[in-house]
Tab-separated table of C-alpha atoms and ligand atoms in Angstrom:
chain	number	residue	atom	x	y	z
A	302	UNK	CA	-12.405	-3.196	15.116
A	303	UNK	CA	-11.872	0.602	14.424
A	304	UNK	CA	-14.124	3.330	13.258
A	305	UNK	CA	-12.096	5.971	11.217
A	306	UNK	CA	-12.854	8.704	8.821
A	307	UNK	CA	-15.042	9.985	7.560
A	308	UNK	CA	-12.867	9.468	4.163
A	309	UNK	CA	-14.090	10.768	0.672
A	310	UNK	CA	-15.657	7.581	-0.924
A	311	UNK	CA	-15.940	7.444	-4.573
A	312	UNK	CA	-19.232	6.346	-4.701
A	313	UNK	CA	-20.609	7.309	-1.133
A	314	UNK	CA	-19.568	10.887	-0.425
A	315	UNK	CA	-18.136	11.161	3.000
A	316	UNK	CA	-17.721	7.709	4.590
A	317	UNK	CA	-17.379	6.734	8.045
A	318	UNK	CA	-15.525	3.582	7.727
A	319	UNK	CA	-16.084	0.407	10.033
A	320	UNK	CA	-12.962	-1.789	9.974
A	321	UNK	CA	-14.192	-4.835	11.706
A	322	UNK	CA	-12.402	-7.633	10.361
A	323	UNK	CA	-8.634	-8.790	11.503
A	324	UNK	CA	-5.981	-7.245	8.985
A	325	UNK	CA	-6.124	-8.541	5.570
A	326	UNK	CA	-8.339	-11.393	6.495
A	327	UNK	CA	-10.176	-12.254	3.226
A	328	UNK	CA	-11.431	-14.977	0.925
A	329	UNK	CA	-9.656	-13.489	-2.084
A	330	UNK	CA	-6.067	-12.194	-2.598
A	331	UNK	CA	-6.864	-10.041	-5.457
A	332	UNK	CA	-3.617	-8.981	-7.635
A	333	UNK	CA	-4.787	-5.235	-7.334
A	334	UNK	CA	-5.619	-5.271	-3.656
A	335	UNK	CA	-4.492	-1.807	-2.480
A	336	UNK	CA	-3.791	-3.213	1.158
A	337	UNK	CA	-1.051	-5.548	0.250
A	338	UNK	CA	-1.184	-9.388	0.430
A	339	UNK	CA	-3.831	-11.436	2.092
A	340	UNK	CA	-2.319	-12.598	5.268
A	341	UNK	CA	-5.192	-15.129	6.266
A	342	UNK	CA	-6.890	-16.369	3.057
A	343	UNK	CA	-10.266	-17.791	4.586
A	344	UNK	CA	-13.944	-18.513	4.092
A	345	UNK	CA	-14.951	-19.059	7.398
A	346	UNK	CA	-17.305	-16.781	9.108
A	347	UNK	CA	-16.380	-15.966	12.706
A	348	UNK	CA	-17.377	-13.619	15.415
A	349	UNK	CA	-15.181	-10.527	14.935
A	350	UNK	CA	-17.583	-7.692	16.175
A	351	UNK	CA	-19.295	-7.077	19.509
A	352	UNK	CA	-22.160	-5.047	17.759
A	353	UNK	CA	-22.940	-3.060	21.028
A	354	UNK	CA	-18.922	-2.112	21.239
A	355	UNK	CA	-19.254	-0.992	17.701
A	356	UNK	CA	-22.222	1.110	18.173
A	357	UNK	CA	-20.684	2.905	21.039
A	358	UNK	CA	-17.582	3.660	18.730
A	359	UNK	CA	-19.713	4.822	15.908
A	360	UNK	CA	-21.757	7.147	18.414
A	361	UNK	CA	-18.495	8.555	19.836
A	362	UNK	CA	-17.065	9.173	16.195
A	363	UNK	CA	-20.290	10.768	14.911
A	364	UNK	CA	-20.435	13.295	17.899
A	365	UNK	CA	-16.873	14.159	17.044
A	366	UNK	CA	-17.509	14.797	13.426
A	367	UNK	CA	-20.849	16.600	13.876
A	368	UNK	CA	-19.384	18.818	16.438
A	369	UNK	CA	-16.809	19.900	14.025
A	370	UNK	CA	-19.554	21.036	11.407
A	371	UNK	CA	-18.933	18.082	9.169
A	372	UNK	CA	-21.345	15.552	7.853
A	373	UNK	CA	-21.395	11.804	7.422
A	374	UNK	CA	-23.307	10.510	4.332
A	375	UNK	CA	-22.906	6.833	4.914
A	376	UNK	CA	-21.796	4.379	7.758
A	377	UNK	CA	-19.646	1.829	5.665
A	378	UNK	CA	-18.507	-1.524	6.587
A	379	UNK	CA	-15.121	-1.450	4.499
A	380	UNK	CA	-12.781	-3.375	6.633
A	381	UNK	CA	-9.090	-4.522	5.395
A	382	UNK	CA	-10.628	-7.768	4.423
A	383	UNK	CA	-13.991	-9.085	3.310
A	384	UNK	CA	-16.883	-7.794	5.692
A	385	UNK	CA	-19.335	-10.871	5.228
A	386	UNK	CA	-16.535	-13.039	7.095
A	387	UNK	CA	-18.085	-11.500	10.149
A	388	UNK	CA	-20.978	-13.721	11.216
A	389	UNK	CA	-22.354	-10.853	13.315
A	390	UNK	CA	-22.658	-8.443	10.512
A	391	UNK	CA	-26.210	-8.229	10.216
A	392	UNK	CA	-26.720	-7.824	13.871
A	393	UNK	CA	-24.106	-4.978	13.714
A	394	UNK	CA	-26.029	-3.152	10.964
A	395	UNK	CA	-29.314	-3.537	13.099
A	396	UNK	CA	-27.602	-1.868	16.034
A	397	UNK	CA	-26.491	0.852	13.731
A	398	UNK	CA	-29.844	1.957	12.248
A	399	UNK	CA	-30.590	3.938	15.299
A	400	UNK	CA	-28.523	6.815	13.652
A	401	UNK	CA	-30.743	7.196	10.954
A	402	UNK	CA	-27.583	7.225	8.673
A	403	UNK	CA	-27.624	4.977	5.457
A	404	UNK	CA	-25.542	1.877	6.084
A	405	UNK	CA	-23.376	0.554	3.260
A	406	UNK	CA	-21.399	-2.647	2.839
A	407	UNK	CA	-18.849	-3.317	0.210
A	408	UNK	CA	-18.303	-6.920	-0.398
A	409	UNK	CA	-16.329	-9.162	-2.812
A	410	UNK	CA	-19.498	-11.341	-3.118
A	411	UNK	CA	-17.435	-14.581	-2.583
A	412	UNK	CA	-19.945	-15.834	0.105
A	413	UNK	CA	-23.027	-14.496	-1.428
A	414	UNK	CA	-24.443	-18.155	-2.139
A	415	UNK	CA	-24.924	-18.501	1.687
A	416	UNK	CA	-28.516	-17.808	2.759
A	417	UNK	CA	-27.018	-16.206	6.036
A	418	UNK	CA	-24.884	-13.690	4.155
A	419	UNK	CA	-27.510	-12.773	1.973
A	420	UNK	CA	-29.772	-12.255	5.133
A	421	UNK	CA	-27.106	-10.156	6.867
A	422	UNK	CA	-26.383	-7.833	3.592
A	423	UNK	CA	-30.285	-7.554	3.406
A	424	UNK	CA	-30.107	-5.175	6.436
A	425	UNK	CA	-28.033	-2.825	4.621
A	426	UNK	CA	-29.224	0.390	2.562
A	427	UNK	CA	-26.585	-0.009	-0.034
A	428	UNK	CA	-24.594	-3.077	-1.033
A	429	UNK	CA	-21.707	-3.370	-3.517
A	430	UNK	CA	-20.956	-6.540	-5.051
A	431	UNK	CA	-17.868	-7.225	-6.936
A	432	UNK	CA	-17.838	-8.598	-10.588
A	433	UNK	CA	-14.242	-8.606	-11.815
A	434	UNK	CA	-14.559	-11.916	-13.929
A	435	UNK	CA	-16.998	-13.894	-15.241
A	436	UNK	CA	-15.102	-16.895	-16.372
A	437	UNK	CA	-13.224	-19.464	-14.138
A	438	UNK	CA	-9.512	-18.657	-15.672
A	439	UNK	CA	-9.909	-15.103	-15.187
A	440	UNK	CA	-11.549	-15.239	-11.753
A	441	UNK	CA	-8.578	-17.280	-10.561
A	442	UNK	CA	-6.020	-14.953	-12.111
A	443	UNK	CA	-7.387	-11.902	-10.886
A	444	UNK	CA	-8.919	-12.484	-7.847
A	445	UNK	CA	-6.959	-15.491	-6.635
A	446	UNK	CA	-9.839	-17.015	-4.406
A	447	UNK	CA	-9.863	-19.530	-1.360
A	448	UNK	CA	-9.832	-22.785	-3.223
A	449	UNK	CA	-13.187	-24.054	-1.973
A	450	UNK	CA	-15.078	-21.162	-3.515
A	451	UNK	CA	-16.698	-22.119	-6.746
A	452	UNK	CA	-17.332	-19.053	-9.388
A	453	UNK	CA	-20.942	-20.528	-10.498
A	454	UNK	CA	-22.408	-20.469	-7.104
A	455	UNK	CA	-21.133	-16.892	-6.594
A	456	UNK	CA	-22.700	-15.669	-9.959
A	457	UNK	CA	-26.049	-17.155	-9.276
A	458	UNK	CA	-25.964	-16.188	-5.646
A	459	UNK	CA	-25.620	-12.586	-6.705
A	460	UNK	CA	-28.245	-12.943	-9.062
A	461	UNK	CA	-30.573	-14.373	-6.467
A	462	UNK	CA	-29.529	-11.789	-3.908
A	463	UNK	CA	-30.495	-9.133	-6.602
A	464	UNK	CA	-34.021	-10.251	-6.777
A	465	UNK	CA	-34.603	-10.230	-3.195
A	466	UNK	CA	-32.674	-7.172	-2.191
A	467	UNK	CA	-34.899	-3.979	-1.791
A	468	UNK	CA	-32.040	-1.696	-0.932
A	469	UNK	CA	-29.527	0.027	-3.446
A	470	UNK	CA	-27.549	-2.782	-5.194
A	471	UNK	CA	-24.601	-1.611	-7.164
A	472	UNK	CA	-21.549	-3.583	-8.799
A	473	UNK	CA	-18.010	-2.786	-8.620
A	474	UNK	CA	-15.385	-3.865	-11.488
A	475	UNK	CA	-12.051	-3.254	-10.901
A	476	UNK	CA	-10.081	-3.182	-14.311
A	477	UNK	CA	-6.647	-4.267	-15.109
A	478	UNK	CA	-4.809	-3.880	-17.907
A	479	UNK	CA	-4.442	-7.185	-19.825
A	480	UNK	CA	-6.711	-9.106	-17.770
A	481	UNK	CA	-10.493	-8.152	-17.863
A	482	UNK	CA	-10.285	-5.316	-20.273
A	483	UNK	CA	-10.108	-7.783	-23.140
A	484	UNK	CA	-13.131	-7.433	-25.332
A	485	UNK	CA	-14.187	-11.385	-24.841
A	486	UNK	CA	-13.966	-10.858	-21.080
A	487	UNK	CA	-15.701	-7.657	-21.005
A	488	UNK	CA	-18.831	-9.035	-22.669
A	489	UNK	CA	-19.047	-12.161	-20.282
A	490	UNK	CA	-18.488	-9.495	-17.347
A	491	UNK	CA	-21.378	-7.381	-18.885
A	492	UNK	CA	-23.675	-10.334	-19.515
A	493	UNK	CA	-23.247	-11.214	-15.674
A	494	UNK	CA	-23.980	-7.589	-14.776
A	495	UNK	CA	-27.065	-7.557	-16.940
A	496	UNK	CA	-28.299	-10.353	-14.880
A	497	UNK	CA	-27.629	-8.666	-11.858
A	498	UNK	CA	-29.271	-5.129	-12.833
A	499	UNK	CA	-27.554	-2.893	-10.481
A	500	UNK	CA	-28.619	0.491	-10.062
A	501	UNK	CA	-25.175	1.354	-11.199
A	502	UNK	CA	-22.426	-0.807	-12.532
A	503	UNK	CA	-19.051	1.161	-11.179
A	504	UNK	CA	-15.947	0.608	-13.193
A	505	UNK	CA	-12.918	1.258	-11.144
A	506	UNK	CA	-9.031	1.229	-11.867
A	507	UNK	CA	-6.369	0.697	-9.560
A	508	UNK	CA	-5.256	4.203	-8.345
A	509	UNK	CA	-3.038	3.345	-5.171
A	510	UNK	CA	-0.125	0.695	-5.074
A	511	UNK	CA	-1.448	-2.817	-5.797
A	512	UNK	CA	-0.530	-6.055	-4.405
A	513	UNK	CA	1.462	-7.157	-7.327
A	514	UNK	CA	3.626	-4.477	-9.274
A	515	UNK	CA	2.704	-5.980	-12.654
A	516	UNK	CA	-0.978	-4.613	-12.085
A	517	UNK	CA	-1.678	-1.376	-14.421
A	518	UNK	CA	-4.692	0.596	-15.278
A	519	UNK	CA	-6.176	0.298	-18.771
A	520	UNK	CA	-5.652	3.105	-21.108
A	521	UNK	CA	-8.654	6.057	-21.296
A	522	UNK	CA	-9.456	4.549	-24.620
A	523	UNK	CA	-9.868	1.108	-23.521
A	524	UNK	CA	-11.763	2.200	-20.370
A	525	UNK	CA	-14.325	4.023	-22.646
A	526	UNK	CA	-14.619	0.987	-24.902
A	527	UNK	CA	-15.291	-1.102	-21.519
A	528	UNK	CA	-17.819	1.357	-20.324
A	529	UNK	CA	-19.664	1.668	-23.868
A	530	UNK	CA	-19.704	-2.424	-23.848
A	531	UNK	CA	-20.908	-2.943	-20.552
A	532	UNK	CA	-23.664	-0.032	-20.891
A	533	UNK	CA	-24.840	-1.672	-24.260
A	534	UNK	CA	-25.044	-5.195	-23.133
A	535	UNK	CA	-25.913	-5.042	-19.424
A	536	UNK	CA	-28.440	-1.949	-19.996
A	537	UNK	CA	-27.723	-0.386	-16.788
A	538	UNK	CA	-26.046	2.976	-16.051
A	539	UNK	CA	-22.327	2.875	-15.897
A	540	UNK	CA	-19.946	4.811	-13.846
A	541	UNK	CA	-16.184	5.390	-14.390
A	542	UNK	CA	-14.189	6.289	-11.700
A	543	UNK	CA	-10.240	6.925	-11.708
A	544	UNK	CA	-10.065	9.947	-9.397
A	545	UNK	CA	-7.987	10.087	-6.244
A	546	UNK	CA	-8.936	12.413	-3.074
A	547	UNK	CA	-7.728	15.892	-1.654
A	548	UNK	CA	-6.535	16.607	1.621
A	549	UNK	CA	-9.667	18.629	2.236
A	550	UNK	CA	-11.834	15.491	2.195
A	551	UNK	CA	-10.375	14.002	5.020
A	552	UNK	CA	-11.565	14.400	8.640
A	553	UNK	CA	-9.621	13.729	11.980
A	554	UNK	CA	-10.712	14.474	15.284
A	555	UNK	CA	-8.805	15.255	18.496
A	556	UNK	CA	-6.103	12.489	18.348
A	557	UNK	CA	-5.062	13.299	14.780
A	558	UNK	CA	-2.410	10.540	15.018
A	559	UNK	CA	-4.660	7.687	15.734
A	560	UNK	CA	-7.131	8.766	13.292
A	561	UNK	CA	-4.404	8.808	10.456
A	562	UNK	CA	-3.210	5.237	11.395
A	563	UNK	CA	-6.922	3.999	11.403
A	564	UNK	CA	-7.362	5.765	7.951
A	565	UNK	CA	-4.138	4.281	6.652
A	566	UNK	CA	-4.932	0.699	7.791
A	567	UNK	CA	-7.536	0.768	4.782
A	568	UNK	CA	-6.990	3.592	2.827
A	569	UNK	CA	-3.418	4.404	1.487
A	570	UNK	CA	-2.722	8.114	1.190
A	571	UNK	CA	-0.989	10.143	-1.348
A	572	UNK	CA	2.343	11.760	-0.182
A	573	UNK	CA	1.086	15.297	-1.168
A	574	UNK	CA	-2.137	14.842	0.643
A	575	UNK	CA	-0.199	13.446	3.751
A	576	UNK	CA	2.045	16.195	3.732
A	577	UNK	CA	-1.175	18.916	3.802
A	578	UNK	CA	-2.810	16.595	6.382
A	579	UNK	CA	0.320	16.849	8.570
A	580	UNK	CA	0.610	20.512	8.204
A	581	UNK	CA	-2.794	21.582	8.396
A	582	UNK	CA	-3.856	19.365	11.309
A	583	UNK	CA	-0.955	20.711	13.414
A	584	UNK	CA	1.070	17.075	13.381
A	585	UNK	CA	4.952	17.601	14.089
A	586	UNK	CA	6.364	16.811	10.392
A	587	UNK	CA	8.815	14.612	12.075
A	588	UNK	CA	6.067	11.923	13.042
A	589	UNK	CA	6.008	10.906	9.453
A	590	UNK	CA	9.701	9.991	9.618
A	591	UNK	CA	9.291	8.176	12.958
A	592	UNK	CA	6.323	6.378	11.702
A	593	UNK	CA	8.504	5.274	8.622
A	594	UNK	CA	11.509	4.484	10.765
A	595	UNK	CA	9.694	2.059	13.022
A	596	UNK	CA	7.912	0.665	10.017
A	597	UNK	CA	4.448	1.348	11.396
A	598	UNK	CA	3.700	2.658	8.100
A	599	UNK	CA	4.960	1.761	4.596
A	600	UNK	CA	5.709	3.888	1.551
A	601	UNK	CA	5.517	2.777	-2.145
A	602	UNK	CA	5.519	4.366	-5.480
A	603	UNK	CA	2.647	3.752	-7.957
A	604	UNK	CA	2.010	5.545	-11.356
A	605	UNK	CA	4.955	7.966	-10.373
A	606	UNK	CA	3.597	8.807	-6.992
A	607	UNK	CA	4.489	7.903	-3.421
A	608	UNK	CA	1.718	6.656	-1.014
A	609	UNK	CA	1.676	5.524	2.500
A	610	UNK	CA	-0.128	2.718	3.984
A	611	UNK	CA	-0.372	1.057	7.486
A	612	UNK	CA	1.997	-1.727	7.929
A	613	UNK	CA	-0.670	-4.299	9.266
A	614	UNK	CA	2.241	-6.955	9.885
A	615	UNK	CA	4.159	-4.460	12.350
A	616	UNK	CA	0.874	-3.735	14.092
A	617	UNK	CA	0.455	-7.406	14.597
A	618	UNK	CA	3.843	-8.268	15.700
A	619	UNK	CA	3.672	-5.259	18.412
A	620	UNK	CA	0.266	-6.883	19.570
A	621	UNK	CA	2.038	-10.251	19.888
A	622	UNK	CA	4.856	-8.770	21.732
A	623	UNK	CA	2.327	-6.894	24.278
A	624	UNK	CA	0.674	-10.030	24.888
A	625	UNK	CA	3.806	-11.998	25.432
A	626	UNK	CA	5.019	-9.058	27.737
A	627	UNK	CA	1.669	-8.961	29.713
A	628	UNK	CA	1.457	-12.888	30.029
A	629	UNK	CA	5.169	-13.413	30.653
B	1497	SF4	S1	-9.399	-6.128	-3.150
B	1497	SF4	FE1	-10.853	-6.743	-1.507
B	1497	SF4	S2	-11.501	-8.640	-2.055
B	1497	SF4	FE2	-9.770	-8.429	-3.039
B	1497	SF4	S3	-8.041	-9.234	-1.527
B	1497	SF4	FE3	-8.469	-6.918	-1.322
B	1497	SF4	S4	-9.791	-6.702	0.648
B	1497	SF4	FE4	-9.964	-9.128	-0.422
């Protein structure tokens, strides 16, 4: 369990991230996932969080951030997996309300048909539900769901949740060229968004290296067409986001290296941003080479730019080795 950032969020301003799910444990294996391949494709809700320990970690981090004169706009459950797989999500959110900072959850909506998941999400101030596809074939191609999941249950579950939820509900649609940017698919997605009636329908494009190299973002012209179609059919505000961040937007506390690795676990960072972070935050430039040599972080190129992310498998291997060492 890690609390990281704040990092600039496309939708939430300065967001203090909460990563409370084991690495890449998700009910989906989206082709565009910026965190790499799903390691544990699961729909089982398990106890992953100790809510009191999480509250203490958030407390410490908020103290550091505020002491440096920075602000936090949201506490955001945005793990490197699906947040609703944690059966204590609702309890964890309730514990964090003491900080009077809005709490957000970014969910892929795959378990929204479950009443207990709806109850947990209803505790948050801001919830994002994924709507990448409204037809079975496209859903399976783009989100590659766990085989037990049923799209109709997810779509009607999202609508039921929207009717009962009193917070700010938004939808998120990641657009992938040749997949869900075709007019017929866009219209089906728009009708589904119209039934959910979010405050805003966010349209995103892959801006960091995706799980599959064949994933590309739609052209600007196509993106505008999708935006116009969704706004017209769903009759809700549409926001198109394809921007990346600047180094100035990241916050690191006293232990810059740990903060950097925690951020890289869920948020790949562009090379130029990384160089500025290293220089400005006083990290020895050799550290980046060491991290790469030890395979603790990985680099990849997307859209002509190099990005770095934490190597989750190396981390797991290291923990296993430590455990064997301690128990052996
Ligand atoms: S994009 Fe989100 S929902 Fe899709 S595989 Fe990655 S973590 Fe899971």
